[in-house]
């Protein structure tokens, strides 16, 4: 059994989704954000020193002693490996490279400017001016994603993979607060397609609805 330490409105929703896609058994420990600061509660530090989510504990690993894993990308790769490579890198070399790229691009390049815009949006007056300056940086990423999805059904190529799971959160956040709309139809179509997946809907039902603003 895998325990997912799930923080509301967080990246851990992707972990629930992947578990549903892979059909791996799991249970959820729920955590609520501090309503004033929107930070994770201190109880998460008892699970991992960083006190962040997502974190999973694989109760069956290490001879039953359990293994704790943090960071979304590392968790995604661990679960794909645990499921014997399902939804992992496709066989085709070019698809493998695309898979690896987008698996890491989601958090390494796309998410940081979105997070900056979110933080600036909570700063009166100065934040609005700074937000306008960060938007062109975000638009570069959104145009890049749109161009890719205009030519490919999924991020790794012709088949759904864990790279699509990783890319979901930043693009959902961009749709909510950073200008992703119908002017980028391929990206919107991709979002609608992943939201229609039964495993995605099961994950939302299990983890609860989440927001990005």
Coordinates of N, CA and C in Angstrom, one line a residue:
X1 N 0.8 -1.2 0.0 CA 0.0 0.0 0.0 C 0.9 1.3 0.0
X2 N 0.5 2.2 -0.8 CA 1.2 3.5 -0.9 C 0.4 4.6 -0.2
X3 N 1.0 5.3 0.7 CA 0.3 6.4 1.4 C 0.7 7.7 0.8
X4 N -0.3 8.5 0.3 CA 0.0 9.8 -0.3 C -0.4 10.8 0.7
X5 N 0.6 11.6 1.1 CA 0.4 12.7 2.0 C 0.0 13.9 1.1
X6 N -1.3 14.2 1.1 CA -1.9 15.0 0.1 C -2.4 16.4 0.7
X7 N -1.8 17.4 0.2 CA -2.1 18.8 0.6 C -3.1 19.4 -0.3
X8 N -4.1 20.0 0.2 CA -5.2 20.6 -0.6 C -4.5 21.6 -1.6
X9 N -5.1 21.7 -2.8 CA -4.7 22.7 -3.8 C -3.2 22.6 -4.1
X10 N -2.7 21.4 -4.3 CA -1.2 21.2 -4.5 C -0.9 20.3 -5.6
X11 N 0.4 20.2 -5.9 CA 0.9 19.3 -6.9 C 0.6 17.8 -6.6
X12 N 0.3 17.5 -5.4 CA 0.1 16.1 -5.1 C -1.2 15.5 -5.8
X13 N -2.0 16.3 -6.4 CA -3.1 15.8 -7.1 C -2.7 15.0 -8.3
X14 N -1.5 15.3 -8.9 CA -1.0 14.6 -10.0 C -0.6 13.2 -9.6
X15 N -0.1 13.0 -8.3 CA 0.3 11.7 -7.8 C -0.9 10.8 -7.7
X16 N -2.0 11.4 -7.2 CA -3.3 10.6 -7.1 C -3.7 10.1 -8.5
X17 N -3.6 11.1 -9.5 CA -4.0 10.8 -10.8 C -3.2 9.6 -11.4
X18 N -1.9 9.7 -11.2 CA -1.0 8.7 -11.8 C -1.3 7.3 -11.1
X19 N -1.5 7.3 -9.8 CA -1.8 6.1 -9.1 C -3.1 5.4 -9.7
X20 N -4.1 6.3 -10.0 CA -5.3 5.8 -10.6 C -5.1 5.2 -12.0
X21 N -4.3 5.9 -12.8 CA -3.9 5.5 -14.1 C -3.2 4.1 -14.1
X22 N -2.3 3.9 -13.1 CA -1.5 2.7 -13.0 C -2.3 1.6 -12.3
X23 N -3.4 1.9 -11.6 CA -4.1 0.9 -10.8 C -3.4 0.4 -9.6
X24 N -2.5 1.3 -9.1 CA -1.8 0.9 -7.8 C -2.6 1.2 -6.6
X25 N -2.7 0.4 -5.6 CA -3.5 0.7 -4.4 C -2.8 1.8 -3.6
X26 N -3.6 2.6 -3.0 CA -3.1 3.7 -2.2 C -4.2 4.2 -1.2
X27 N -3.7 4.9 -0.2 CA -4.6 5.6 0.7 C -4.1 7.0 0.9
X28 N -4.9 7.9 1.4 CA -4.6 9.3 1.4 C -4.6 9.8 2.9
X29 N -3.5 10.6 3.2 CA -3.5 11.3 4.4 C -3.7 12.8 4.0
X30 N -4.8 13.4 4.5 CA -5.2 14.8 4.0 C -4.6 15.8 5.0
X31 N -4.1 16.9 4.3 CA -3.6 18.1 5.1 C -4.2 19.4 4.5
X32 N -4.6 20.3 5.4 CA -5.1 21.6 5.0 C -4.1 22.7 5.1
X33 N -4.1 23.6 4.2 CA -3.2 24.8 4.2 C -3.6 25.7 5.3
X34 N -2.7 26.5 5.8 CA -2.9 27.5 6.8 C -3.7 28.6 6.0
X35 N -4.9 29.0 6.5 CA -5.8 29.9 5.8 C -5.2 31.3 5.7
X36 N -4.3 31.7 6.6 CA -3.7 33.0 6.6 C -2.5 33.1 5.6
X37 N -1.7 32.1 5.7 CA -0.4 32.1 4.9 C -0.5 31.2 3.7
X38 N -1.5 30.3 3.6 CA -1.6 29.3 2.5 C -0.4 28.3 2.5
X39 N 0.3 28.3 3.5 CA 1.5 27.3 3.6 C 1.0 26.0 4.1
X40 N 1.8 25.0 3.9 CA 1.5 23.6 4.4 C 1.6 23.6 5.9
X41 N 0.8 22.8 6.6 CA 0.9 22.7 8.1 C 2.2 22.0 8.6
X42 N 2.6 22.3 9.8 CA 3.8 21.8 10.3 C 3.8 20.3 10.4
X43 N 2.7 19.7 10.5 CA 2.6 18.2 10.6 C 3.3 17.5 9.4
X44 N 3.4 18.1 8.3 CA 4.1 17.5 7.2 C 5.6 17.3 7.4
X45 N 6.1 18.1 8.3 CA 7.6 17.9 8.6 C 7.8 16.6 9.3
X46 N 6.8 16.0 9.9 CA 7.0 14.7 10.6 C 7.1 13.6 9.6
X47 N 6.6 13.9 8.3 CA 6.7 12.9 7.3 C 8.0 13.1 6.5
X48 N 8.4 14.3 6.2 CA 9.6 14.6 5.5 C 10.2 15.9 6.0
X49 N 11.5 16.1 6.2 CA 12.0 17.3 6.7 C 11.7 18.6 6.0
X50 N 11.4 18.5 4.7 CA 11.0 19.8 4.0 C 9.6 20.2 4.3
X51 N 8.8 19.4 4.8 CA 7.4 19.8 5.2 C 6.6 20.2 4.0
X52 N 6.8 19.6 2.9 CA 6.1 19.9 1.6 C 5.3 18.7 1.1
X53 N 4.4 19.0 0.2 CA 3.7 18.0 -0.5 C 3.9 18.1 -2.0
X54 N 3.9 17.0 -2.7 CA 3.6 15.7 -2.3 C 4.7 14.9 -1.7
X55 N 4.3 14.0 -0.8 CA 5.2 13.0 -0.3 C 4.5 11.7 -0.3
X56 N 5.2 10.6 -0.7 CA 4.5 9.3 -0.6 C 5.4 8.4 0.3
X57 N 4.7 7.4 0.9 CA 5.4 6.4 1.7 C 5.0 5.1 1.1
X58 N 6.0 4.3 0.6 CA 5.7 3.0 0.1 C 5.9 2.0 1.2
X59 N 4.8 1.6 1.8 CA 4.9 0.8 3.0 C 5.5 -0.6 2.8
X60 N 5.5 -1.1 1.5 CA 6.0 -2.4 1.2 C 7.5 -2.4 0.9
X61 N 8.1 -1.2 0.7 CA 9.5 -1.2 0.3 C 10.4 -1.5 1.5
X62 N 11.7 -1.8 1.1 CA 12.7 -2.1 2.1 C 12.3 -3.1 3.1
X63 N 11.7 -4.2 2.6 CA 11.4 -5.3 3.5 C 10.3 -4.9 4.5
X64 N 9.4 -4.0 4.1 CA 8.3 -3.6 5.0 C 8.6 -2.5 5.9
X65 N 9.8 -1.9 5.9 CA 10.2 -0.8 6.7 C 9.6 0.5 6.1
X66 N 9.4 0.5 4.8 CA 8.8 1.7 4.2 C 9.8 2.5 3.6
X67 N 9.5 3.2 2.5 CA 10.4 4.2 1.8 C 9.6 5.5 1.6
X68 N 10.2 6.6 2.0 CA 9.6 7.9 1.9 C 10.2 8.6 0.7
X69 N 9.4 9.2 -0.2 CA 9.9 9.8 -1.4 C 9.2 11.2 -1.5
X70 N 9.9 12.2 -1.7 CA 9.4 13.6 -2.0 C 9.8 14.0 -3.4
X71 N 9.2 15.2 -3.8 CA 9.4 15.8 -5.1 C 8.5 15.1 -6.1
X72 N 7.7 15.8 -6.8 CA 6.7 15.2 -7.7 C 7.4 14.4 -8.8
X73 N 8.5 15.0 -9.5 CA 9.1 14.2 -10.5 C 9.7 12.9 -10.1
X74 N 10.3 12.9 -8.9 CA 10.9 11.7 -8.4 C 9.8 10.7 -8.0
X75 N 8.7 11.2 -7.5 CA 7.6 10.3 -7.2 C 7.0 9.7 -8.5
X76 N 6.8 10.5 -9.5 CA 6.3 10.0 -10.7 C 7.2 8.9 -11.3
X77 N 8.5 9.1 -11.3 CA 9.4 8.1 -11.9 C 9.4 6.9 -11.0
X78 N 9.3 7.0 -9.7 CA 9.3 5.8 -8.8 C 8.0 5.0 -9.1
X79 N 6.9 5.6 -9.2 CA 5.6 4.9 -9.5 C 5.6 4.2 -10.8
X80 N 6.1 4.9 -11.8 CA 6.2 4.3 -13.2 C 7.1 3.0 -13.1
X81 N 8.2 3.1 -12.4 CA 9.1 2.0 -12.2 C 8.4 0.9 -11.5
X82 N 7.7 1.2 -10.4 CA 7.0 0.2 -9.6 C 5.9 -0.5 -10.4
X83 N 5.4 0.2 -11.4 CA 4.4 -0.4 -12.3 C 5.0 -1.0 -13.5
X84 N 6.2 -1.4 -13.4 CA 6.9 -2.1 -14.5 C 7.0 -1.3 -15.8
X85 N 7.1 0.0 -15.6 CA 7.4 0.9 -16.8 C 6.1 1.4 -17.5
X86 N 5.0 1.0 -17.0 CA 3.7 1.5 -17.7 C 3.6 3.0 -17.6
X87 N 3.3 3.6 -18.7 CA 3.2 5.1 -18.8 C 4.5 5.8 -18.7
X88 N 5.6 5.0 -18.8 CA 6.9 5.6 -18.8 C 7.4 5.9 -20.2
X89 N 8.7 6.0 -20.4 CA 9.2 6.4 -21.8 C 8.8 5.5 -22.9
X90 N 8.2 6.0 -24.0 CA 7.9 5.1 -25.1 C 9.1 4.5 -25.7
X91 N 8.9 3.5 -26.6 CA 10.0 2.8 -27.1 C 10.8 3.6 -28.2
X92 N 10.1 4.5 -28.9 CA 10.8 5.3 -29.9 C 11.7 6.3 -29.3
X93 N 12.9 6.4 -29.9 CA 14.0 7.2 -29.3 C 13.5 8.7 -29.2
X94 N 13.0 9.3 -30.2 CA 12.5 10.6 -30.2 C 11.4 10.8 -29.1
X95 N 10.6 9.9 -28.9 CA 9.5 10.0 -27.9 C 10.1 9.9 -26.5
X96 N 11.2 9.1 -26.4 CA 11.9 9.0 -25.1 C 12.4 10.3 -24.7
X97 N 13.0 11.0 -25.6 CA 13.6 12.3 -25.4 C 12.6 13.4 -25.0
X98 N 11.4 13.3 -25.8 CA 10.4 14.2 -25.5 C 9.8 14.0 -24.1
X99 N 9.6 12.7 -23.8 CA 9.1 12.3 -22.4 C 10.0 12.9 -21.3
X100 N 11.3 12.6 -21.4 CA 12.2 13.1 -20.4 C 12.2 14.7 -20.3
X101 N 12.2 15.3 -21.5 CA 12.1 16.8 -21.5 C 10.9 17.3 -20.7
X102 N 9.7 16.9 -21.1 CA 8.5 17.5 -20.5 C 8.3 17.0 -19.1
X103 N 8.9 15.8 -18.7 CA 8.8 15.4 -17.3 C 9.5 16.4 -16.4
X104 N 10.6 16.9 -16.9 CA 11.4 17.9 -16.1 C 11.1 19.3 -16.4
X105 N 10.6 19.6 -17.6 CA 10.3 21.0 -18.0 C 9.1 21.5 -17.2
X106 N 8.2 20.6 -16.8 CA 7.0 21.1 -16.1 C 7.3 21.9 -14.8
X107 N 8.3 21.3 -14.0 CA 8.6 22.0 -12.7 C 9.9 22.8 -12.9
X108 N 10.8 22.5 -13.8 CA 12.0 23.2 -13.9 C 11.9 24.5 -14.6
X109 N 11.0 24.6 -15.6 CA 11.0 25.9 -16.4 C 9.6 26.5 -16.4
X110 N 8.5 25.7 -16.6 CA 7.2 26.3 -16.7 C 6.6 26.7 -15.4
X111 N 6.8 26.0 -14.4 CA 6.1 26.3 -13.1 C 6.7 27.6 -12.4
X112 N 8.0 27.8 -12.4 CA 8.5 28.9 -11.7 C 7.9 30.3 -12.0
X113 N 7.8 30.7 -13.3 CA 7.2 32.0 -13.5 C 5.7 32.0 -13.1
X114 N 5.0 30.9 -13.2 CA 3.6 30.9 -12.8 C 3.5 31.1 -11.3
X115 N 4.5 30.5 -10.6 CA 4.5 30.7 -9.1 C 4.8 32.1 -8.7
X116 N 5.7 32.7 -9.5 CA 6.1 34.1 -9.2 C 4.9 35.0 -9.4
X117 N 4.1 34.7 -10.5 CA 2.9 35.5 -10.8 C 1.9 35.4 -9.7
X118 N 1.7 34.2 -9.1 CA 0.8 33.9 -8.1 C 1.2 34.7 -6.8
X119 N 2.5 34.7 -6.5 CA 3.0 35.4 -5.3 C 2.8 36.9 -5.5
X120 N 3.2 37.4 -6.7 CA 3.0 38.8 -6.9 C 1.6 39.3 -6.9
X121 N 0.7 38.4 -7.2 CA -0.7 38.8 -7.2 C -1.3 39.0 -5.8
X122 N -0.5 38.6 -4.8 CA -0.9 38.8 -3.4 C -0.3 40.1 -2.8
X123 N 0.5 40.8 -3.6 CA 1.2 42.0 -3.2 C 0.4 43.2 -3.7
X124 N -0.2 44.0 -2.8 CA -0.9 45.2 -3.3 C -0.1 46.2 -4.1
X125 N -0.7 46.7 -5.1 CA -0.1 47.8 -6.0 C 1.1 47.3 -6.7
X126 N 2.2 47.2 -6.0 CA 3.5 46.8 -6.7 C 3.3 45.5 -7.4
X127 N 2.5 44.5 -6.9 CA 2.3 43.2 -7.5 C 1.7 43.3 -8.8
X128 N 0.7 44.2 -9.1 CA 0.1 44.3 -10.4 C 1.0 44.7 -11.5
X129 N 1.9 45.7 -11.2 CA 2.9 46.1 -12.1 C 3.9 45.0 -12.4
X130 N 4.3 44.3 -11.4 CA 5.3 43.2 -11.6 C 4.7 42.1 -12.4
X131 N 3.4 41.8 -12.1 CA 2.7 40.7 -12.8 C 2.7 41.0 -14.4
X132 N 2.5 42.2 -14.8 CA 2.6 42.5 -16.2 C 3.9 42.3 -16.8
X133 N 5.0 42.4 -16.0 CA 6.3 42.2 -16.5 C 6.6 40.7 -16.6
X134 N 6.0 39.9 -15.8 CA 6.3 38.4 -15.8 C 5.4 37.7 -16.9
X135 N 4.3 38.3 -17.3 CA 3.4 37.7 -18.2 C 4.1 37.4 -19.6
X136 N 4.9 38.3 -20.1 CA 5.6 37.9 -21.4 C 6.5 36.7 -21.3
X137 N 7.1 36.5 -20.1 CA 7.9 35.2 -19.9 C 7.0 34.0 -20.0
X138 N 5.8 34.1 -19.3 CA 4.9 33.0 -19.3 C 4.4 32.7 -20.7
X139 N 4.1 33.8 -21.5 CA 3.6 33.6 -22.9 C 4.6 32.9 -23.7
X140 N 5.9 33.1 -23.5 CA 6.9 32.3 -24.3 C 6.7 30.8 -24.1
X141 N 6.5 30.4 -22.8 CA 6.3 29.0 -22.5 C 5.0 28.5 -23.1
X142 N 3.9 29.3 -22.9 CA 2.6 28.9 -23.5 C 2.6 28.7 -25.0
X143 N 3.3 29.6 -25.7 CA 3.4 29.5 -27.1 C 4.2 28.2 -27.5
X144 N 5.3 27.9 -26.7 CA 6.1 26.7 -26.9 C 5.2 25.5 -26.8
X145 N 4.5 25.4 -25.7 CA 3.6 24.3 -25.5 C 2.5 24.1 -26.6
X146 N 2.0 25.3 -26.9 CA 0.9 25.2 -28.0 C 1.5 24.7 -29.3
X147 N 2.7 25.1 -29.6 CA 3.3 24.7 -30.9 C 3.5 23.1 -30.8
X148 N 3.9 22.6 -29.7 CA 4.2 21.2 -29.6 C 2.9 20.4 -29.7
X149 N 1.9 20.9 -29.0 CA 0.6 20.1 -29.0 C -0.2 20.3 -30.3
X150 N 0.2 21.3 -31.0 CA -0.4 21.4 -32.4 C 0.1 20.3 -33.3
X151 N 1.2 19.7 -33.0 CA 1.8 18.7 -33.8 C 1.7 17.3 -33.2
X152 N 1.5 17.2 -31.9 CA 1.5 15.9 -31.2 C 0.2 15.8 -30.3
X153 N -0.3 14.6 -30.3 CA -1.5 14.3 -29.4 C -1.2 14.4 -27.9
X154 N 0.0 14.0 -27.6 CA 0.5 14.0 -26.2 C 1.9 14.5 -26.1
X155 N 2.4 14.8 -24.9 CA 3.7 15.4 -24.8 C 4.8 14.5 -25.2
X156 N 4.7 13.2 -25.0 CA 5.8 12.3 -25.5 C 5.6 11.9 -26.9
X157 N 4.5 12.2 -27.5 CA 4.2 11.8 -28.9 C 2.8 11.4 -29.1
X158 N 2.6 10.1 -29.5 CA 1.3 9.6 -29.9 C 0.6 9.0 -28.8
X159 N 1.2 8.7 -27.7 CA 0.6 8.0 -26.6 C 0.7 8.8 -25.3
X160 N -0.4 8.7 -24.5 CA -0.4 9.3 -23.1 C 0.7 8.6 -22.3
X161 N 1.3 9.5 -21.5 CA 2.4 9.0 -20.6 C 2.4 9.8 -19.3
X162 N 3.4 9.5 -18.4 CA 3.5 10.2 -17.2 C 4.0 11.6 -17.4
X163 N 4.5 11.9 -18.6 CA 4.9 13.3 -18.9 C 3.6 14.2 -19.0
X164 N 2.5 13.6 -19.5 CA 1.3 14.4 -19.5 C 0.8 14.6 -18.1
X165 N 1.0 13.7 -17.2 CA 0.6 13.9 -15.8 C 1.4 15.0 -15.2
X166 N 2.7 15.1 -15.5 CA 3.5 16.1 -14.9 C 3.1 17.5 -15.5
X167 N 2.8 17.6 -16.7 CA 2.5 18.9 -17.4 C 1.1 19.4 -17.0
X168 N 0.3 18.6 -16.4 CA -1.1 19.0 -16.1 C -1.2 20.2 -15.1
X169 N -0.5 20.1 -14.0 CA -0.7 21.2 -13.0 C -0.3 22.6 -13.5
X170 N 0.9 22.7 -14.1 CA 1.2 24.1 -14.5 C 0.3 24.6 -15.6
X171 N -0.2 23.8 -16.5 CA -1.1 24.2 -17.5 C -2.5 24.5 -16.9
X172 N -2.9 23.8 -15.9 CA -4.2 24.1 -15.2 C -4.0 25.5 -14.5
X173 N -2.8 25.7 -13.9 CA -2.6 26.9 -13.2 C -2.6 28.1 -14.2
X174 N -2.0 27.8 -15.4 CA -1.9 28.9 -16.4 C -3.3 29.2 -16.9
X175 N -4.1 28.2 -17.0 CA -5.5 28.5 -17.5 C -6.3 29.3 -16.4
X176 N -6.0 29.1 -15.2 CA -6.7 29.8 -14.1 C -6.2 31.2 -13.9
X177 N -4.9 31.5 -14.1 CA -4.4 32.8 -13.7 C -3.3 33.4 -14.6
X178 N -3.0 32.8 -15.7 CA -1.9 33.3 -16.5 C -2.1 33.3 -18.0
X179 N -3.4 33.5 -18.4 CA -3.6 33.9 -19.8 C -3.8 32.7 -20.7
X180 N -3.8 31.5 -20.2 CA -4.1 30.4 -21.2 C -5.6 30.3 -21.4
X181 N -5.9 30.6 -22.7 CA -7.4 30.6 -23.1 C -7.5 30.0 -24.5
X182 N -8.7 30.3 -25.1 CA -9.0 29.8 -26.4 C -8.1 30.2 -27.5
X183 N -7.2 31.2 -27.3 CA -6.3 31.6 -28.3 C -5.2 30.6 -28.5
X184 N -5.1 29.6 -27.6 CA -4.2 28.5 -27.8 C -5.0 27.2 -27.8
X185 N -5.7 26.9 -28.9 CA -6.7 25.9 -28.9 C -6.1 24.4 -28.7
X186 N -4.9 24.2 -29.1 CA -4.3 22.8 -29.0 C -4.1 22.5 -27.5
X187 N -3.7 23.5 -26.7 CA -3.4 23.3 -25.3 C -4.8 23.2 -24.6
X188 N -5.7 24.0 -24.9 CA -7.1 23.8 -24.3 C -7.7 22.5 -24.6
X189 N -7.5 22.0 -25.8 CA -8.0 20.7 -26.2 C -7.3 19.6 -25.4
X190 N -6.0 19.7 -25.2 CA -5.3 18.8 -24.4 C -5.8 18.7 -23.0
X191 N -6.0 19.9 -22.4 CA -6.5 20.0 -21.0 C -7.9 19.3 -20.9
X192 N -8.8 19.6 -21.9 CA -10.1 19.0 -21.9 C -10.0 17.5 -22.0
X193 N -9.1 17.0 -22.8 CA -8.9 15.6 -23.0 C -8.4 14.9 -21.7
X194 N -7.4 15.5 -21.0 CA -7.0 14.8 -19.8 C -8.0 14.9 -18.7
X195 N -8.8 16.0 -18.7 CA -9.9 16.1 -17.6 C -11.0 15.1 -17.9
X196 N -11.1 14.6 -19.1 CA -12.1 13.6 -19.4 C -11.7 12.2 -19.1
X197 N -10.4 12.0 -18.8 CA -9.9 10.6 -18.5 C -10.6 10.1 -17.2
X198 N -11.1 8.9 -17.2 CA -11.7 8.3 -16.0 C -10.8 8.3 -14.8
X199 N -9.5 8.1 -15.0 CA -8.5 8.0 -13.8 C -8.4 9.4 -13.3
X200 N -8.4 10.5 -14.1 CA -8.2 11.8 -13.6 C -9.5 12.2 -12.8
X201 N -10.6 11.8 -13.2 CA -11.9 12.1 -12.5 C -11.9 11.4 -11.2
X202 N -11.4 10.1 -11.2 CA -11.4 9.3 -10.0 C -10.4 10.0 -8.9
X203 N -9.3 10.5 -9.4 CA -8.3 11.1 -8.6 C -8.9 12.4 -7.9
X204 N -9.6 13.2 -8.7 CA -10.3 14.4 -8.1 C -11.3 14.0 -7.1
X205 N -12.0 12.9 -7.4 CA -13.0 12.5 -6.4 C -12.4 12.0 -5.1
X206 N -11.2 11.4 -5.2 CA -10.5 10.9 -4.1 C -9.8 12.0 -3.3
X207 N -9.2 12.9 -4.0 CA -8.4 14.0 -3.3 C -9.2 15.2 -3.1
X208 N -10.4 15.4 -3.7 CA -11.2 16.6 -3.5 C -10.8 17.6 -4.5
X209 N -11.8 18.5 -4.8 CA -11.5 19.6 -5.9 C -10.4 20.5 -5.4
X210 N -9.7 21.0 -6.4 CA -8.6 21.9 -6.1 C -8.6 23.1 -7.0
X211 N -8.1 24.2 -6.5 CA -8.1 25.5 -7.2 C -6.6 25.9 -7.4
X212 N -6.4 26.9 -8.3 CA -5.1 27.3 -8.6 C -4.8 28.8 -8.4
X213 N -5.9 29.5 -8.0 CA -5.7 31.0 -7.8 C -5.7 31.3 -6.3

